[in-house]
Amino acid sequence: HRVDRRQRQMCIRDSSMPLDELEKRLADLPADRTIVAYCRGPFCLMSDEAVQLLRARGFVARKISDGVSEWAASGLPIETSAQ
């Protein structure tokens, strides 16, 4: 597992949104920040679909190469929102 420099500088905000809800909830996303899509693991393709949808709607979006579990296991930050 290799983490690139850009990933080290990012912080995932844990506000998970299922792909089938994404288009309905675009207004909930910050338009002034990069949206990072993630999946259950490196072979999941839903994050690719999410990035395509977000970019088509004018958002700056990218995906992490692995899942959020691998991100956390690498010691990279996850920001959780207060419930």
PDB file of N, CA, C and O in Angstrom:
ATOM      1  N   HIS A   1       0.857  -1.186   0.000  1.00  0.00           N
ATOM      2  CA  HIS A   1       0.000   0.000   0.000  1.00  0.00           C
ATOM      3  C   HIS A   1       0.892   1.235   0.000  1.00  0.00           C
ATOM      4  O   HIS A   1       1.715   1.409   0.871  1.00  0.00           O
ATOM      5  N   ARG A   2       0.710   2.097  -0.993  1.00  0.00           N
ATOM      6  CA  ARG A   2       1.516   3.301  -1.122  1.00  0.00           C
ATOM      7  C   ARG A   2       0.622   4.529  -1.038  1.00  0.00           C
ATOM      8  O   ARG A   2      -0.380   4.606  -1.721  1.00  0.00           O
ATOM      9  N   VAL A   3       0.987   5.467  -0.214  1.00  0.00           N
ATOM     10  CA  VAL A   3       0.221   6.708  -0.065  1.00  0.00           C
ATOM     11  C   VAL A   3       1.032   7.830  -0.689  1.00  0.00           C
ATOM     12  O   VAL A   3       2.176   8.049  -0.314  1.00  0.00           O
ATOM     13  N   ASP A   4       0.442   8.523  -1.667  1.00  0.00           N
ATOM     14  CA  ASP A   4       1.184   9.605  -2.299  1.00  0.00           C
ATOM     15  C   ASP A   4       1.097  10.892  -1.480  1.00  0.00           C
ATOM     16  O   ASP A   4       0.331  11.008  -0.534  1.00  0.00           O
ATOM     17  N   ARG A   5       1.918  11.874  -1.861  1.00  0.00           N
ATOM     18  CA  ARG A   5       2.014  13.118  -1.104  1.00  0.00           C
ATOM     19  C   ARG A   5       0.683  13.865  -1.036  1.00  0.00           C
ATOM     20  O   ARG A   5       0.323  14.424  -0.005  1.00  0.00           O
ATOM     21  N   ARG A   6      -0.061  13.889  -2.146  1.00  0.00           N
ATOM     22  CA  ARG A   6      -1.361  14.590  -2.133  1.00  0.00           C
ATOM     23  C   ARG A   6      -2.302  13.956  -1.120  1.00  0.00           C
ATOM     24  O   ARG A   6      -3.044  14.644  -0.439  1.00  0.00           O
ATOM     25  N   GLN A   7      -2.287  12.627  -1.031  1.00  0.00           N
ATOM     26  CA  GLN A   7      -3.157  11.963  -0.071  1.00  0.00           C
ATOM     27  C   GLN A   7      -2.754  12.297   1.355  1.00  0.00           C
ATOM     28  O   GLN A   7      -3.594  12.456   2.220  1.00  0.00           O
ATOM     29  N   ARG A   8      -1.463  12.415   1.626  1.00  0.00           N
ATOM     30  CA  ARG A   8      -1.015  12.768   2.972  1.00  0.00           C
ATOM     31  C   ARG A   8      -1.507  14.159   3.383  1.00  0.00           C
ATOM     32  O   ARG A   8      -1.685  14.431   4.554  1.00  0.00           O
ATOM     33  N   GLN A   9      -1.706  15.043   2.421  1.00  0.00           N
ATOM     34  CA  GLN A   9      -2.129  16.401   2.723  1.00  0.00           C
ATOM     35  C   GLN A   9      -3.645  16.525   2.845  1.00  0.00           C
ATOM     36  O   GLN A   9      -4.145  17.552   3.245  1.00  0.00           O
ATOM     37  N   MET A  10      -4.364  15.484   2.497  1.00  0.00           N
ATOM     38  CA  MET A  10      -5.819  15.538   2.554  1.00  0.00           C
ATOM     39  C   MET A  10      -6.320  14.981   3.882  1.00  0.00           C
ATOM     40  O   MET A  10      -5.656  14.209   4.530  1.00  0.00           O
ATOM     41  N   CYS A  11      -7.479  15.387   4.236  1.00  0.00           N
ATOM     42  CA  CYS A  11      -8.171  14.837   5.392  1.00  0.00           C
ATOM     43  C   CYS A  11      -9.542  14.405   4.910  1.00  0.00           C
ATOM     44  O   CYS A  11     -10.259  15.185   4.285  1.00  0.00           O
ATOM     45  N   ILE A  12      -9.897  13.175   5.166  1.00  0.00           N
ATOM     46  CA  ILE A  12     -11.233  12.716   4.780  1.00  0.00           C
ATOM     47  C   ILE A  12     -12.213  13.146   5.847  1.00  0.00           C
ATOM     48  O   ILE A  12     -12.018  12.892   7.034  1.00  0.00           O
ATOM     49  N   ARG A  13     -13.247  13.814   5.428  1.00  0.00           N
ATOM     50  CA  ARG A  13     -14.343  14.143   6.340  1.00  0.00           C
ATOM     51  C   ARG A  13     -15.343  13.011   6.208  1.00  0.00           C
ATOM     52  O   ARG A  13     -15.865  12.762   5.134  1.00  0.00           O
ATOM     53  N   ASP A  14     -15.541  12.324   7.278  1.00  0.00           N
ATOM     54  CA  ASP A  14     -16.381  11.139   7.243  1.00  0.00           C
ATOM     55  C   ASP A  14     -17.850  11.533   7.185  1.00  0.00           C
ATOM     56  O   ASP A  14     -18.523  11.626   8.194  1.00  0.00           O
ATOM     57  N   SER A  15     -18.312  11.816   6.004  1.00  0.00           N
ATOM     58  CA  SER A  15     -19.731  12.081   5.798  1.00  0.00           C
ATOM     59  C   SER A  15     -20.155  11.211   4.625  1.00  0.00           C
ATOM     60  O   SER A  15     -20.353  11.680   3.524  1.00  0.00           O
ATOM     61  N   SER A  16     -20.213   9.951   4.911  1.00  0.00           N
ATOM     62  CA  SER A  16     -20.496   8.951   3.895  1.00  0.00           C
ATOM     63  C   SER A  16     -21.849   9.202   3.243  1.00  0.00           C
ATOM     64  O   SER A  16     -22.829   9.535   3.902  1.00  0.00           O
ATOM     65  N   MET A  17     -21.871   9.046   1.921  1.00  0.00           N
ATOM     66  CA  MET A  17     -23.089   9.252   1.161  1.00  0.00           C
ATOM     67  C   MET A  17     -23.154   8.146   0.102  1.00  0.00           C
ATOM     68  O   MET A  17     -22.302   8.100  -0.782  1.00  0.00           O
ATOM     69  N   PRO A  18     -24.124   7.253   0.199  1.00  0.00           N
ATOM     70  CA  PRO A  18     -24.236   6.190  -0.799  1.00  0.00           C
ATOM     71  C   PRO A  18     -24.410   6.753  -2.202  1.00  0.00           C
ATOM     72  O   PRO A  18     -25.031   7.804  -2.398  1.00  0.00           O
ATOM     73  N   LEU A  19     -23.859   6.062  -3.179  1.00  0.00           N
ATOM     74  CA  LEU A  19     -23.908   6.519  -4.562  1.00  0.00           C
ATOM     75  C   LEU A  19     -25.333   6.769  -5.040  1.00  0.00           C
ATOM     76  O   LEU A  19     -25.597   7.762  -5.709  1.00  0.00           O
ATOM     77  N   ASP A  20     -26.270   5.925  -4.641  1.00  0.00           N
ATOM     78  CA  ASP A  20     -27.647   6.099  -5.114  1.00  0.00           C
ATOM     79  C   ASP A  20     -28.336   7.325  -4.517  1.00  0.00           C
ATOM     80  O   ASP A  20     -29.382   7.740  -4.982  1.00  0.00           O
ATOM     81  N   GLU A  21     -27.738   7.960  -3.496  1.00  0.00           N
ATOM     82  CA  GLU A  21     -28.289   9.185  -2.906  1.00  0.00           C
ATOM     83  C   GLU A  21     -27.539  10.429  -3.354  1.00  0.00           C
ATOM     84  O   GLU A  21     -27.981  11.555  -3.110  1.00  0.00           O
ATOM     85  N   LEU A  22     -26.404  10.239  -3.998  1.00  0.00           N
ATOM     86  CA  LEU A  22     -25.511  11.359  -4.297  1.00  0.00           C
ATOM     87  C   LEU A  22     -26.184  12.477  -5.091  1.00  0.00           C
ATOM     88  O   LEU A  22     -26.130  13.639  -4.705  1.00  0.00           O
ATOM     89  N   GLU A  23     -26.822  12.145  -6.182  1.00  0.00           N
ATOM     90  CA  GLU A  23     -27.417  13.185  -7.014  1.00  0.00           C
ATOM     91  C   GLU A  23     -28.502  13.961  -6.274  1.00  0.00           C
ATOM     92  O   GLU A  23     -28.625  15.171  -6.428  1.00  0.00           O
ATOM     93  N   LYS A  24     -29.258  13.300  -5.424  1.00  0.00           N
ATOM     94  CA  LYS A  24     -30.318  13.967  -4.656  1.00  0.00           C
ATOM     95  C   LYS A  24     -29.750  14.887  -3.576  1.00  0.00           C
ATOM     96  O   LYS A  24     -30.431  15.787  -3.123  1.00  0.00           O
ATOM     97  N   ARG A  25     -28.491  14.646  -3.168  1.00  0.00           N
ATOM     98  CA  ARG A  25     -27.921  15.388  -2.043  1.00  0.00           C
ATOM     99  C   ARG A  25     -26.767  16.309  -2.441  1.00  0.00           C
ATOM    100  O   ARG A  25     -25.994  16.734  -1.593  1.00  0.00           O
ATOM    101  N   LEU A  26     -26.667  16.644  -3.715  1.00  0.00           N
ATOM    102  CA  LEU A  26     -25.577  17.515  -4.171  1.00  0.00           C
ATOM    103  C   LEU A  26     -25.560  18.847  -3.437  1.00  0.00           C
ATOM    104  O   LEU A  26     -24.497  19.405  -3.175  1.00  0.00           O
ATOM    105  N   ALA A  27     -26.712  19.369  -3.090  1.00  0.00           N
ATOM    106  CA  ALA A  27     -26.796  20.655  -2.386  1.00  0.00           C
ATOM    107  C   ALA A  27     -26.169  20.577  -0.992  1.00  0.00           C
ATOM    108  O   ALA A  27     -25.808  21.604  -0.417  1.00  0.00           O
ATOM    109  N   ASP A  28     -26.019  19.367  -0.445  1.00  0.00           N
ATOM    110  CA  ASP A  28     -25.410  19.190   0.875  1.00  0.00           C
ATOM    111  C   ASP A  28     -23.887  19.257   0.828  1.00  0.00           C
ATOM    112  O   ASP A  28     -23.238  19.306   1.872  1.00  0.00           O
ATOM    113  N   LEU A  29     -23.311  19.234  -0.364  1.00  0.00           N
ATOM    114  CA  LEU A  29     -21.855  19.190  -0.509  1.00  0.00           C
ATOM    115  C   LEU A  29     -21.271  20.591  -0.650  1.00  0.00           C
ATOM    116  O   LEU A  29     -21.868  21.457  -1.282  1.00  0.00           O
ATOM    117  N   PRO A  30     -20.091  20.824  -0.081  1.00  0.00           N
ATOM    118  CA  PRO A  30     -19.465  22.142  -0.191  1.00  0.00           C
ATOM    119  C   PRO A  30     -18.929  22.366  -1.611  1.00  0.00           C
ATOM    120  O   PRO A  30     -18.122  21.589  -2.110  1.00  0.00           O
ATOM    121  N   ALA A  31     -19.377  23.415  -2.255  1.00  0.00           N
ATOM    122  CA  ALA A  31     -18.958  23.718  -3.621  1.00  0.00           C
ATOM    123  C   ALA A  31     -17.548  24.299  -3.678  1.00  0.00           C
ATOM    124  O   ALA A  31     -16.920  24.291  -4.726  1.00  0.00           O
ATOM    125  N   ASP A  32     -17.037  24.751  -2.531  1.00  0.00           N
ATOM    126  CA  ASP A  32     -15.726  25.402  -2.497  1.00  0.00           C
ATOM    127  C   ASP A  32     -14.598  24.479  -2.056  1.00  0.00           C
ATOM    128  O   ASP A  32     -13.486  24.926  -1.820  1.00  0.00           O
ATOM    129  N   ARG A  33     -14.864  23.183  -1.948  1.00  0.00           N
ATOM    130  CA  ARG A  33     -13.839  22.230  -1.516  1.00  0.00           C
ATOM    131  C   ARG A  33     -13.799  21.049  -2.467  1.00  0.00           C
ATOM    132  O   ARG A  33     -14.785  20.728  -3.112  1.00  0.00           O
ATOM    133  N   THR A  34     -12.660  20.392  -2.522  1.00  0.00           N
ATOM    134  CA  THR A  34     -12.543  19.170  -3.315  1.00  0.00           C
ATOM    135  C   THR A  34     -13.293  18.056  -2.606  1.00  0.00           C
ATOM    136  O   THR A  34     -13.131  17.858  -1.406  1.00  0.00           O
ATOM    137  N   ILE A  35     -14.120  17.360  -3.350  1.00  0.00           N
ATOM    138  CA  ILE A  35     -14.862  16.224  -2.808  1.00  0.00           C
ATOM    139  C   ILE A  35     -14.043  14.967  -3.088  1.00  0.00           C
ATOM    140  O   ILE A  35     -13.639  14.728  -4.228  1.00  0.00           O
ATOM    141  N   VAL A  36     -13.791  14.193  -2.062  1.00  0.00           N
ATOM    142  CA  VAL A  36     -13.022  12.964  -2.206  1.00  0.00           C
ATOM    143  C   VAL A  36     -13.980  11.786  -2.093  1.00  0.00           C
ATOM    144  O   VAL A  36     -14.649  11.614  -1.082  1.00  0.00           O
ATOM    145  N   ALA A  37     -14.030  11.012  -3.166  1.00  0.00           N
ATOM    146  CA  ALA A  37     -14.879   9.821  -3.165  1.00  0.00           C
ATOM    147  C   ALA A  37     -14.051   8.625  -2.709  1.00  0.00           C
ATOM    148  O   ALA A  37     -12.878   8.505  -3.057  1.00  0.00           O
ATOM    149  N   TYR A  38     -14.666   7.782  -1.924  1.00  0.00           N
ATOM    150  CA  TYR A  38     -13.988   6.567  -1.490  1.00  0.00           C
ATOM    151  C   TYR A  38     -14.962   5.416  -1.482  1.00  0.00           C
ATOM    152  O   TYR A  38     -16.177   5.612  -1.512  1.00  0.00           O
ATOM    153  N   CYS A  39     -14.428   4.238  -1.441  1.00  0.00           N
ATOM    154  CA  CYS A  39     -15.228   3.023  -1.530  1.00  0.00           C
ATOM    155  C   CYS A  39     -14.829   2.073  -0.414  1.00  0.00           C
ATOM    156  O   CYS A  39     -13.985   2.382   0.412  1.00  0.00           O
ATOM    157  N   ARG A  40     -15.388   0.887  -0.481  1.00  0.00           N
ATOM    158  CA  ARG A  40     -15.051  -0.132   0.509  1.00  0.00           C
ATOM    159  C   ARG A  40     -13.632  -0.647   0.337  1.00  0.00           C
ATOM    160  O   ARG A  40     -13.033  -1.136   1.272  1.00  0.00           O
ATOM    161  N   GLY A  41     -13.098  -0.582  -0.864  1.00  0.00           N
ATOM    162  CA  GLY A  41     -11.754  -1.088  -1.108  1.00  0.00           C
ATOM    163  C   GLY A  41     -11.289  -0.736  -2.499  1.00  0.00           C
ATOM    164  O   GLY A  41     -12.010  -0.118  -3.277  1.00  0.00           O
ATOM    165  N   PRO A  42     -10.069  -1.131  -2.839  1.00  0.00           N
ATOM    166  CA  PRO A  42      -9.469  -0.706  -4.102  1.00  0.00           C
ATOM    167  C   PRO A  42     -10.153  -1.255  -5.355  1.00  0.00           C
ATOM    168  O   PRO A  42      -9.971  -0.708  -6.434  1.00  0.00           O
ATOM    169  N   PHE A  43     -10.944  -2.291  -5.234  1.00  0.00           N
ATOM    170  CA  PHE A  43     -11.573  -2.879  -6.419  1.00  0.00           C
ATOM    171  C   PHE A  43     -13.029  -2.462  -6.599  1.00  0.00           C
ATOM    172  O   PHE A  43     -13.699  -2.888  -7.524  1.00  0.00           O
ATOM    173  N   CYS A  44     -13.512  -1.611  -5.733  1.00  0.00           N
ATOM    174  CA  CYS A  44     -14.873  -1.091  -5.818  1.00  0.00           C
ATOM    175  C   CYS A  44     -14.901   0.019  -6.863  1.00  0.00           C
ATOM    176  O   CYS A  44     -14.050   0.898  -6.869  1.00  0.00           O
ATOM    177  N   LEU A  45     -15.876  -0.005  -7.749  1.00  0.00           N
ATOM    178  CA  LEU A  45     -15.954   0.973  -8.836  1.00  0.00           C
ATOM    179  C   LEU A  45     -16.936   2.111  -8.577  1.00  0.00           C
ATOM    180  O   LEU A  45     -17.044   3.029  -9.379  1.00  0.00           O
ATOM    181  N   MET A  46     -17.660   2.054  -7.470  1.00  0.00           N
ATOM    182  CA  MET A  46     -18.663   3.088  -7.206  1.00  0.00           C
ATOM    183  C   MET A  46     -18.042   4.469  -7.021  1.00  0.00           C
ATOM    184  O   MET A  46     -18.637   5.479  -7.383  1.00  0.00           O
ATOM    185  N   SER A  47     -16.837   4.540  -6.483  1.00  0.00           N
ATOM    186  CA  SER A  47     -16.212   5.847  -6.308  1.00  0.00           C
ATOM    187  C   SER A  47     -15.870   6.469  -7.664  1.00  0.00           C
ATOM    188  O   SER A  47     -15.922   7.690  -7.817  1.00  0.00           O
ATOM    189  N   ASP A  48     -15.541   5.643  -8.665  1.00  0.00           N
ATOM    190  CA  ASP A  48     -15.317   6.168 -10.021  1.00  0.00           C
ATOM    191  C   ASP A  48     -16.591   6.813 -10.561  1.00  0.00           C
ATOM    192  O   ASP A  48     -16.556   7.895 -11.144  1.00  0.00           O
ATOM    193  N   GLU A  49     -17.719   6.151 -10.363  1.00  0.00           N
ATOM    194  CA  GLU A  49     -19.005   6.690 -10.806  1.00  0.00           C
ATOM    195  C   GLU A  49     -19.331   7.988 -10.080  1.00  0.00           C
ATOM    196  O   GLU A  49     -19.842   8.938 -10.681  1.00  0.00           O
ATOM    197  N   ALA A  50     -19.035   8.026  -8.781  1.00  0.00           N
ATOM    198  CA  ALA A  50     -19.307   9.234  -7.993  1.00  0.00           C
ATOM    199  C   ALA A  50     -18.487  10.411  -8.511  1.00  0.00           C
ATOM    200  O   ALA A  50     -19.009  11.524  -8.666  1.00  0.00           O
ATOM    201  N   VAL A  51     -17.210  10.190  -8.803  1.00  0.00           N
ATOM    202  CA  VAL A  51     -16.352  11.253  -9.315  1.00  0.00           C
ATOM    203  C   VAL A  51     -16.867  11.757 -10.657  1.00  0.00           C
ATOM    204  O   VAL A  51     -16.935  12.970 -10.894  1.00  0.00           O
ATOM    205  N   GLN A  52     -17.275  10.854 -11.522  1.00  0.00           N
ATOM    206  CA  GLN A  52     -17.816  11.266 -12.828  1.00  0.00           C
ATOM    207  C   GLN A  52     -19.061  12.132 -12.656  1.00  0.00           C
ATOM    208  O   GLN A  52     -19.208  13.169 -13.310  1.00  0.00           O
ATOM    209  N   LEU A  53     -19.964  11.719 -11.778  1.00  0.00           N
ATOM    210  CA  LEU A  53     -21.190  12.477 -11.533  1.00  0.00           C
ATOM    211  C   LEU A  53     -20.870  13.855 -10.954  1.00  0.00           C
ATOM    212  O   LEU A  53     -21.400  14.874 -11.413  1.00  0.00           O
ATOM    213  N   LEU A  54     -20.004  13.891  -9.955  1.00  0.00           N
ATOM    214  CA  LEU A  54     -19.654  15.160  -9.321  1.00  0.00           C
ATOM    215  C   LEU A  54     -19.014  16.133 -10.311  1.00  0.00           C
ATOM    216  O   LEU A  54     -19.373  17.309 -10.357  1.00  0.00           O
ATOM    217  N   ARG A  55     -18.087  15.637 -11.096  1.00  0.00           N
ATOM    218  CA  ARG A  55     -17.427  16.504 -12.083  1.00  0.00           C
ATOM    219  C   ARG A  55     -18.419  17.002 -13.125  1.00  0.00           C
ATOM    220  O   ARG A  55     -18.351  18.159 -13.542  1.00  0.00           O
ATOM    221  N   ALA A  56     -19.353  16.149 -13.534  1.00  0.00           N
ATOM    222  CA  ALA A  56     -20.370  16.552 -14.511  1.00  0.00           C
ATOM    223  C   ALA A  56     -21.270  17.656 -13.951  1.00  0.00           C
ATOM    224  O   ALA A  56     -21.829  18.449 -14.711  1.00  0.00           O
ATOM    225  N   ARG A  57     -21.391  17.716 -12.629  1.00  0.00           N
ATOM    226  CA  ARG A  57     -22.225  18.734 -11.986  1.00  0.00           C
ATOM    227  C   ARG A  57     -21.417  19.943 -11.527  1.00  0.00           C
ATOM    228  O   ARG A  57     -21.902  20.781 -10.793  1.00  0.00           O
ATOM    229  N   GLY A  58     -20.139  20.006 -11.922  1.00  0.00           N
ATOM    230  CA  GLY A  58     -19.325  21.179 -11.644  1.00  0.00           C
ATOM    231  C   GLY A  58     -18.479  21.130 -10.392  1.00  0.00           C
ATOM    232  O   GLY A  58     -17.821  22.116 -10.054  1.00  0.00           O
ATOM    233  N   PHE A  59     -18.454  20.027  -9.687  1.00  0.00           N
ATOM    234  CA  PHE A  59     -17.638  19.901  -8.484  1.00  0.00           C
ATOM    235  C   PHE A  59     -16.219  19.498  -8.858  1.00  0.00           C
ATOM    236  O   PHE A  59     -15.992  18.837  -9.872  1.00  0.00           O
ATOM    237  N   VAL A  60     -15.274  19.871  -8.032  1.00  0.00           N
ATOM    238  CA  VAL A  60     -13.918  19.350  -8.137  1.00  0.00           C
ATOM    239  C   VAL A  60     -13.925  18.068  -7.309  1.00  0.00           C
ATOM    240  O   VAL A  60     -14.234  18.095  -6.117  1.00  0.00           O
ATOM    241  N   ALA A  61     -13.625  16.947  -7.955  1.00  0.00           N
ATOM    242  CA  ALA A  61     -13.724  15.659  -7.268  1.00  0.00           C
ATOM    243  C   ALA A  61     -12.574  14.749  -7.672  1.00  0.00           C
ATOM    244  O   ALA A  61     -12.074  14.820  -8.795  1.00  0.00           O
ATOM    245  N   ARG A  62     -12.171  13.922  -6.746  1.00  0.00           N
ATOM    246  CA  ARG A  62     -11.178  12.884  -6.998  1.00  0.00           C
ATOM    247  C   ARG A  62     -11.456  11.717  -6.066  1.00  0.00           C
ATOM    248  O   ARG A  62     -12.281  11.834  -5.165  1.00  0.00           O
ATOM    249  N   LYS A  63     -10.786  10.622  -6.284  1.00  0.00           N
ATOM    250  CA  LYS A  63     -10.977   9.465  -5.422  1.00  0.00           C
ATOM    251  C   LYS A  63      -9.659   9.064  -4.797  1.00  0.00           C
ATOM    252  O   LYS A  63      -8.598   9.379  -5.321  1.00  0.00           O
ATOM    253  N   ILE A  64      -9.758   8.398  -3.667  1.00  0.00           N
ATOM    254  CA  ILE A  64      -8.553   7.813  -3.098  1.00  0.00           C
ATOM    255  C   ILE A  64      -8.419   6.419  -3.688  1.00  0.00           C
ATOM    256  O   ILE A  64      -9.406   5.784  -4.057  1.00  0.00           O
ATOM    257  N   SER A  65      -7.189   5.956  -3.807  1.00  0.00           N
ATOM    258  CA  SER A  65      -6.938   4.694  -4.507  1.00  0.00           C
ATOM    259  C   SER A  65      -7.409   3.477  -3.732  1.00  0.00           C
ATOM    260  O   SER A  65      -7.749   2.461  -4.324  1.00  0.00           O
ATOM    261  N   ASP A  66      -7.419   3.549  -2.430  1.00  0.00           N
ATOM    262  CA  ASP A  66      -7.895   2.446  -1.598  1.00  0.00           C
ATOM    263  C   ASP A  66      -9.170   2.862  -0.894  1.00  0.00           C
ATOM    264  O   ASP A  66      -9.660   3.963  -1.086  1.00  0.00           O
ATOM    265  N   GLY A  67      -9.670   2.008  -0.057  1.00  0.00           N
ATOM    266  CA  GLY A  67     -10.854   2.333   0.715  1.00  0.00           C
ATOM    267  C   GLY A  67     -10.515   3.152   1.953  1.00  0.00           C
ATOM    268  O   GLY A  67      -9.355   3.342   2.307  1.00  0.00           O
ATOM    269  N   VAL A  68     -11.549   3.625   2.617  1.00  0.00           N
ATOM    270  CA  VAL A  68     -11.345   4.452   3.803  1.00  0.00           C
ATOM    271  C   VAL A  68     -10.702   3.650   4.932  1.00  0.00           C
ATOM    272  O   VAL A  68      -9.938   4.187   5.729  1.00  0.00           O
ATOM    273  N   SER A  69     -10.938   2.344   4.990  1.00  0.00           N
ATOM    274  CA  SER A  69     -10.300   1.513   6.028  1.00  0.00           C
ATOM    275  C   SER A  69      -8.793   1.504   5.852  1.00  0.00           C
ATOM    276  O   SER A  69      -8.036   1.609   6.827  1.00  0.00           O
ATOM    277  N   GLU A  70      -8.347   1.380   4.597  1.00  0.00           N
ATOM    278  CA  GLU A  70      -6.913   1.393   4.318  1.00  0.00           C
ATOM    279  C   GLU A  70      -6.317   2.772   4.618  1.00  0.00           C
ATOM    280  O   GLU A  70      -5.197   2.890   5.105  1.00  0.00           O
ATOM    281  N   TRP A  71      -7.097   3.822   4.320  1.00  0.00           N
ATOM    282  CA  TRP A  71      -6.680   5.197   4.612  1.00  0.00           C
ATOM    283  C   TRP A  71      -6.409   5.334   6.109  1.00  0.00           C
ATOM    284  O   TRP A  71      -5.353   5.809   6.526  1.00  0.00           O
ATOM    285  N   ALA A  72      -7.373   4.917   6.921  1.00  0.00           N
ATOM    286  CA  ALA A  72      -7.230   5.024   8.373  1.00  0.00           C
ATOM    287  C   ALA A  72      -6.099   4.140   8.888  1.00  0.00           C
ATOM    288  O   ALA A  72      -5.346   4.546   9.771  1.00  0.00           O
ATOM    289  N   ALA A  73      -5.961   2.943   8.334  1.00  0.00           N
ATOM    290  CA  ALA A  73      -4.907   2.023   8.760  1.00  0.00           C
ATOM    291  C   ALA A  73      -3.524   2.590   8.464  1.00  0.00           C
ATOM    292  O   ALA A  73      -2.554   2.248   9.139  1.00  0.00           O
ATOM    293  N   SER A  74      -3.436   3.477   7.477  1.00  0.00           N
ATOM    294  CA  SER A  74      -2.168   4.118   7.140  1.00  0.00           C
ATOM    295  C   SER A  74      -1.853   5.284   8.079  1.00  0.00           C
ATOM    296  O   SER A  74      -0.831   5.935   7.942  1.00  0.00           O
ATOM    297  N   GLY A  75      -2.779   5.557   8.998  1.00  0.00           N
ATOM    298  CA  GLY A  75      -2.563   6.647   9.949  1.00  0.00           C
ATOM    299  C   GLY A  75      -2.917   8.014   9.414  1.00  0.00           C
ATOM    300  O   GLY A  75      -2.552   9.027  10.007  1.00  0.00           O
ATOM    301  N   LEU A  76      -3.627   8.060   8.293  1.00  0.00           N
ATOM    302  CA  LEU A  76      -4.023   9.345   7.713  1.00  0.00           C
ATOM    303  C   LEU A  76      -5.284   9.858   8.392  1.00  0.00           C
ATOM    304  O   LEU A  76      -6.091   9.080   8.903  1.00  0.00           O
ATOM    305  N   PRO A  77      -5.470  11.172   8.430  1.00  0.00           N
ATOM    306  CA  PRO A  77      -6.554  11.759   9.222  1.00  0.00           C
ATOM    307  C   PRO A  77      -7.953  11.549   8.657  1.00  0.00           C
ATOM    308  O   PRO A  77      -8.151  11.569   7.455  1.00  0.00           O
ATOM    309  N   ILE A  78      -8.886  11.355   9.562  1.00  0.00           N
ATOM    310  CA  ILE A  78     -10.311  11.317   9.229  1.00  0.00           C
ATOM    311  C   ILE A  78     -10.999  12.277  10.180  1.00  0.00           C
ATOM    312  O   ILE A  78     -10.887  12.167  11.393  1.00  0.00           O
ATOM    313  N   GLU A  79     -11.686  13.243   9.605  1.00  0.00           N
ATOM    314  CA  GLU A  79     -12.418  14.234  10.386  1.00  0.00           C
ATOM    315  C   GLU A  79     -13.860  13.762  10.471  1.00  0.00           C
ATOM    316  O   GLU A  79     -14.508  13.536   9.471  1.00  0.00           O
ATOM    317  N   THR A  80     -14.357  13.599  11.687  1.00  0.00           N
ATOM    318  CA  THR A  80     -15.736  13.170  11.837  1.00  0.00           C
ATOM    319  C   THR A  80     -16.593  14.360  12.230  1.00  0.00           C
ATOM    320  O   THR A  80     -16.167  15.214  12.998  1.00  0.00           O
ATOM    321  N   SER A  81     -17.792  14.408  11.677  1.00  0.00           N
ATOM    322  CA  SER A  81     -18.701  15.504  12.015  1.00  0.00           C
ATOM    323  C   SER A  81     -19.487  15.131  13.259  1.00  0.00           C
ATOM    324  O   SER A  81     -19.791  13.967  13.481  1.00  0.00           O
ATOM    325  N   ALA A  82     -19.812  16.114  14.062  1.00  0.00           N
ATOM    326  CA  ALA A  82     -20.583  15.873  15.284  1.00  0.00           C
ATOM    327  C   ALA A  82     -21.984  15.439  14.918  1.00  0.00           C
ATOM    328  O   ALA A  82     -22.606  16.002  14.025  1.00  0.00           O
ATOM    329  N   GLN A  83     -22.465  14.451  15.580  1.00  0.00           N
ATOM    330  CA  GLN A  83     -23.811  13.937  15.316  1.00  0.00           C
ATOM    331  C   GLN A  83     -24.822  14.609  16.204  1.00  0.00           C
ATOM    332  O   GLN A  83     -24.665  14.849  17.303  1.00  0.00           O
TER     333      GLN A  83
END
